Amino acid sequence: MNSEISSIVKENVRYSNDWWSVTTKFTSFFSYTERFHTTTAMNLLEKMNLEGSFLDVGFGSGLLIKKLMRRKLTVVGLDISLSNIKCFRKNLRKNQPVYTLPIDPFHSELALKGDSVDGIVCSHVLEHVPDDSVLIKEMHRVLRPGGIAVILVPINEEDIDVPTHVRKYTKEKIVQKLSPYFEILESGSNDILSHYVSFFGVRKTFISTIIKRSLIFIFSFLPSKLAVAIDRFLIDNLRIKKRTSQVYILARKISRDSCNTDRSGV
């Protein structure tokens, strides 16, 4: 691992350990973006048969875990931050079927047995890890045959220099990386609103600051389903797909014997 990637990983650890203080300081923005990402993931999961056990890789504040728990699922949450794990567990009631484990930020191996979970959500994590191929293989390993994976990664970051991101994705690139291990059931892009909040955030002018703060304030009060509906309307009617901020993928684990088959034509 080169020194640049190593420094980014260390920055990710610092950032994750400060998650709770960061979300307090920038509540509006993080509330909106996390709710949007979580709603996108849940919309995909609900198209499938939700039962059994699910793994949330990089669970952050635990919003997705809470939504999965309401559906009577057993949930395992992994995170690089011991502080996140500790803070989240403080808010759990006794005997809730939730298990939280640390993950090594430098190696991405998952501390789970093979074929042990029915579903995985990996939301805005792959861009942070030193080697995304390792984590993709690990997700394939721990999923049961036919298990479901929901993957979200950012795109269109040319205008934004994110110090905690190791790499930048396109839709084609992430599909190509996943295809040897997963059958792509659905893929697309969304989240125009968050993209423009981020875009204005890197323009250090008085006007851009006013615009950014106004957008954050407005978006933070939008119900998740309304935000998704507005986002869908903008994509369908304004033809601005290239400015969306994330790719979402719903995939199914393929057998080990099929892992050498090219399935990237989705």
C-alpha positions as semicolon CSV with decimal commas, in nm:
position;residue;x (nm);y (nm);z (nm)
1;M;0,000;0,000;0,000
2;N;0,150;0,333;-0,101
3;S;0,183;0,623;0,141
4;E;-0,094;0,828;-0,023
5;I;-0,355;0,555;0,018
6;S;-0,232;0,485;0,371
7;S;-0,280;0,850;0,468
8;I;-0,632;0,849;0,318
9;V;-0,723;0,538;0,517
10;K;-0,596;0,701;0,837
11;E;-0,806;1,007;0,756
12;N;-1,107;0,778;0,712
13;V;-1,049;0,634;1,059
14;R;-1,023;0,983;1,212
15;Y;-1,335;1,093;1,029
16;S;-1,531;0,784;1,137
17;N;-1,425;0,822;1,498
18;D;-1,553;1,180;1,487
19;W;-1,879;1,079;1,316
20;W;-2,108;1,166;1,603
21;S;-1,954;1,510;1,658
22;V;-1,948;1,573;1,282
23;T;-2,314;1,484;1,243
24;T;-2,398;1,714;1,533
25;K;-2,210;2,004;1,375
26;F;-2,350;1,949;1,025
27;T;-2,679;1,786;1,122
28;S;-2,885;1,917;0,832
29;F;-2,657;1,797;0,553
30;F;-2,574;1,458;0,702
31;S;-2,936;1,399;0,802
32;Y;-3,050;1,461;0,445
33;T;-2,779;1,261;0,268
34;E;-2,791;0,963;0,502
35;R;-3,170;0,947;0,485
36;F;-3,155;0,964;0,106
37;H;-2,895;0,687;0,081
38;T;-3,085;0,472;0,330
39;T;-3,415;0,522;0,147
40;T;-3,251;0,429;-0,183
41;A;-3,110;0,109;-0,031
42;M;-3,440;0,015;0,134
43;N;-3,636;0,075;-0,187
44;L;-3,411;-0,178;-0,360
45;L;-3,423;-0,431;-0,076
46;E;-3,802;-0,420;-0,058
47;K;-3,821;-0,546;-0,415
48;M;-3,682;-0,874;-0,284
49;N;-3,792;-1,117;-0,014
50;L;-3,659;-0,965;0,309
51;E;-3,591;-1,241;0,558
52;G;-3,306;-1,391;0,755
53;S;-2,987;-1,200;0,835
54;F;-2,842;-0,886;0,682
55;L;-2,499;-0,726;0,694
56;D;-2,450;-0,349;0,687
57;V;-2,090;-0,275;0,590
58;G;-1,987;0,062;0,734
59;F;-2,306;0,137;0,926
60;G;-2,219;0,491;1,044
61;S;-2,505;0,619;1,260
62;G;-2,698;0,293;1,223
63;L;-3,003;0,439;1,046
64;L;-3,024;0,149;0,801
65;I;-2,981;-0,106;1,079
66;K;-3,280;0,042;1,263
67;K;-3,496;0,017;0,950
68;L;-3,395;-0,346;0,898
69;M;-3,466;-0,426;1,263
70;R;-3,824;-0,301;1,222
71;R;-3,872;-0,580;0,970
72;K;-3,775;-0,840;1,232
73;L;-3,443;-0,919;1,066
74;T;-3,120;-1,021;1,233
75;V;-2,864;-0,753;1,151
76;V;-2,486;-0,746;1,167
77;G;-2,318;-0,407;1,146
78;L;-1,951;-0,359;1,063
79;D;-1,761;-0,034;1,102
80;I;-1,400;0,081;1,122
81;S;-1,483;0,308;1,416
82;L;-1,494;0,165;1,766
83;S;-1,652;0,495;1,874
84;N;-1,938;0,444;1,628
85;I;-1,994;0,092;1,754
86;K;-1,991;0,202;2,117
87;C;-2,228;0,496;2,062
88;F;-2,469;0,289;1,856
89;R;-2,484;0,006;2,108
90;K;-2,567;0,253;2,387
91;N;-2,895;0,328;2,211
92;L;-2,998;-0,035;2,166
93;R;-3,254;-0,205;2,385
94;K;-3,162;-0,537;2,542
95;N;-3,213;-0,857;2,344
96;Q;-3,237;-0,682;2,007
97;P;-3,100;-0,907;1,727
98;V;-2,816;-0,674;1,630
99;Y;-2,447;-0,758;1,631
100;T;-2,175;-0,499;1,578
101;L;-1,816;-0,581;1,490
102;P;-1,506;-0,378;1,399
103;I;-1,346;-0,407;1,056
104;D;-0,979;-0,350;0,978
105;P;-0,965;-0,031;0,765
106;F;-0,642;-0,141;0,596
107;H;-0,738;-0,493;0,485
108;S;-1,121;-0,511;0,447
109;E;-1,154;-0,875;0,553
110;L;-1,496;-0,942;0,706
111;A;-1,501;-1,125;1,040
112;L;-1,782;-1,358;0,933
113;K;-1,807;-1,717;0,816
114;G;-1,863;-1,793;0,450
115;D;-2,225;-1,825;0,328
116;S;-2,352;-1,676;0,655
117;V;-2,584;-1,384;0,564
118;D;-2,884;-1,348;0,333
119;G;-2,824;-0,989;0,231
120;I;-2,562;-0,715;0,233
121;V;-2,580;-0,339;0,207
122;C;-2,259;-0,154;0,128
123;S;-2,349;0,215;0,102
124;H;-2,074;0,464;0,016
125;V;-1,796;0,244;0,151
126;L;-1,607;0,101;-0,148
127;E;-1,463;0,442;-0,240
128;H;-1,294;0,456;0,102
129;V;-1,116;0,118;0,118
130;P;-0,757;0,060;0,000
131;D;-0,852;-0,227;-0,235
132;D;-1,218;-0,243;-0,335
133;S;-1,165;-0,581;-0,505
134;V;-1,086;-0,738;-0,168
135;L;-1,407;-0,611;-0,011
136;I;-1,614;-0,717;-0,313
137;K;-1,471;-1,071;-0,289
138;E;-1,538;-1,074;0,085
139;M;-1,901;-0,973;0,036
140;H;-1,938;-1,254;-0,215
141;R;-1,778;-1,498;0,030
142;V;-2,006;-1,422;0,327
143;L;-2,331;-1,412;0,126
144;R;-2,534;-1,730;0,108
145;P;-2,597;-1,873;-0,241
146;G;-2,847;-1,649;-0,414
147;G;-2,802;-1,379;-0,149
148;I;-2,878;-1,016;-0,229
149;A;-2,637;-0,722;-0,226
150;V;-2,718;-0,351;-0,249
151;I;-2,419;-0,137;-0,345
152;L;-2,411;0,244;-0,351
153;V;-2,107;0,445;-0,461
154;P;-2,057;0,813;-0,551
155;I;-2,002;0,930;-0,909
156;N;-1,941;1,260;-1,088
157;E;-1,686;1,381;-0,836
158;E;-1,473;1,565;-1,092
159;D;-1,568;1,898;-0,933
160;I;-1,512;1,777;-0,578
161;D;-1,190;1,669;-0,409
162;V;-1,296;1,440;-0,125
163;P;-0,994;1,372;0,101
164;T;-1,140;1,046;0,234
165;H;-1,199;0,886;-0,108
166;V;-0,932;0,653;-0,246
167;R;-1,086;0,631;-0,595
168;K;-1,355;0,775;-0,820
169;Y;-1,619;0,563;-0,990
170;T;-1,833;0,564;-1,298
171;K;-2,138;0,343;-1,332
172;E;-1,957;0,131;-1,590
173;K;-1,653;0,086;-1,366
174;I;-1,842;-0,035;-1,058
175;V;-2,061;-0,271;-1,265
176;Q;-1,748;-0,417;-1,423
177;K;-1,591;-0,476;-1,081
178;L;-1,902;-0,644;-0,941
179;S;-1,998;-0,855;-1,242
180;P;-1,752;-1,146;-1,190
181;Y;-1,917;-1,214;-0,852
182;F;-2,274;-1,085;-0,879
183;E;-2,562;-1,093;-1,123
184;I;-2,670;-0,731;-1,168
185;L;-3,049;-0,722;-1,123
186;E;-3,093;-0,346;-1,136
187;S;-2,869;-0,042;-1,162
188;G;-2,916;0,331;-1,199
189;S;-2,816;0,671;-1,066
190;N;-2,990;0,929;-0,851
191;D;-2,941;1,193;-0,580
192;I;-2,916;1,513;-0,779
193;L;-3,000;1,722;-0,474
194;S;-2,704;1,603;-0,267
195;H;-2,472;1,652;-0,562
196;Y;-2,553;2,019;-0,589
197;V;-2,523;2,074;-0,216
198;S;-2,173;1,926;-0,239
199;F;-2,097;2,119;-0,557
200;F;-2,176;2,455;-0,399
201;G;-1,984;2,348;-0,092
202;V;-1,651;2,360;-0,278
203;R;-1,713;2,706;-0,423
204;K;-1,574;2,935;-0,154
205;T;-1,770;3,250;-0,236
206;F;-2,031;3,442;-0,043
207;I;-2,306;3,351;-0,291
208;S;-2,217;2,981;-0,296
209;T;-2,217;2,972;0,084
210;I;-2,564;3,125;0,097
211;I;-2,692;2,882;-0,167
212;K;-2,539;2,581;0,007
213;R;-2,678;2,671;0,349
214;S;-3,021;2,739;0,203
215;L;-3,024;2,405;0,019
216;I;-2,908;2,215;0,327
217;F;-3,175;2,380;0,541
218;I;-3,452;2,299;0,293
219;F;-3,342;1,944;0,212
220;S;-3,295;1,846;0,575
221;F;-3,668;1,890;0,637
222;L;-3,782;1,694;0,332
223;P;-3,938;1,356;0,411
224;S;-3,724;1,086;0,255
225;K;-3,991;0,966;0,012
226;L;-4,062;1,323;-0,102
227;A;-3,689;1,385;-0,157
228;V;-3,666;1,069;-0,369
229;A;-3,977;1,170;-0,566
230;I;-3,833;1,517;-0,638
231;D;-3,503;1,362;-0,737
232;R;-3,679;1,118;-0,972
233;F;-3,875;1,405;-1,129
234;L;-3,557;1,605;-1,191
235;I;-3,386;1,308;-1,355
236;D;-3,686;1,223;-1,575
237;N;-3,773;1,576;-1,681
238;L;-3,453;1,782;-1,681
239;R;-3,226;1,525;-1,849
240;I;-2,940;1,581;-1,606
241;K;-2,846;1,221;-1,523
242;K;-2,478;1,298;-1,567
243;R;-2,491;1,525;-1,263
244;T;-2,630;1,264;-1,026
245;S;-2,413;1,189;-0,725
246;Q;-2,449;0,815;-0,673
247;V;-2,493;0,483;-0,851
248;Y;-2,717;0,221;-0,694
249;I;-2,696;-0,149;-0,775
250;L;-2,914;-0,442;-0,674
251;A;-2,729;-0,769;-0,729
252;R;-2,747;-1,140;-0,655
253;K;-2,455;-1,362;-0,563
254;I;-2,353;-1,599;-0,837
255;S;-2,197;-1,938;-0,768
256;R;-1,824;-1,976;-0,735
257;D;-1,819;-2,189;-1,050
258;S;-1,965;-1,897;-1,246
259;C;-1,728;-1,632;-1,115
260;N;-1,517;-1,636;-1,430
261;T;-1,818;-1,563;-1,652
262;D;-1,840;-1,209;-1,792
263;R;-2,171;-1,063;-1,677
264;S;-2,090;-0,694;-1,728
265;G;-2,330;-0,636;-2,014
266;V;-2,612;-0,508;-1,790
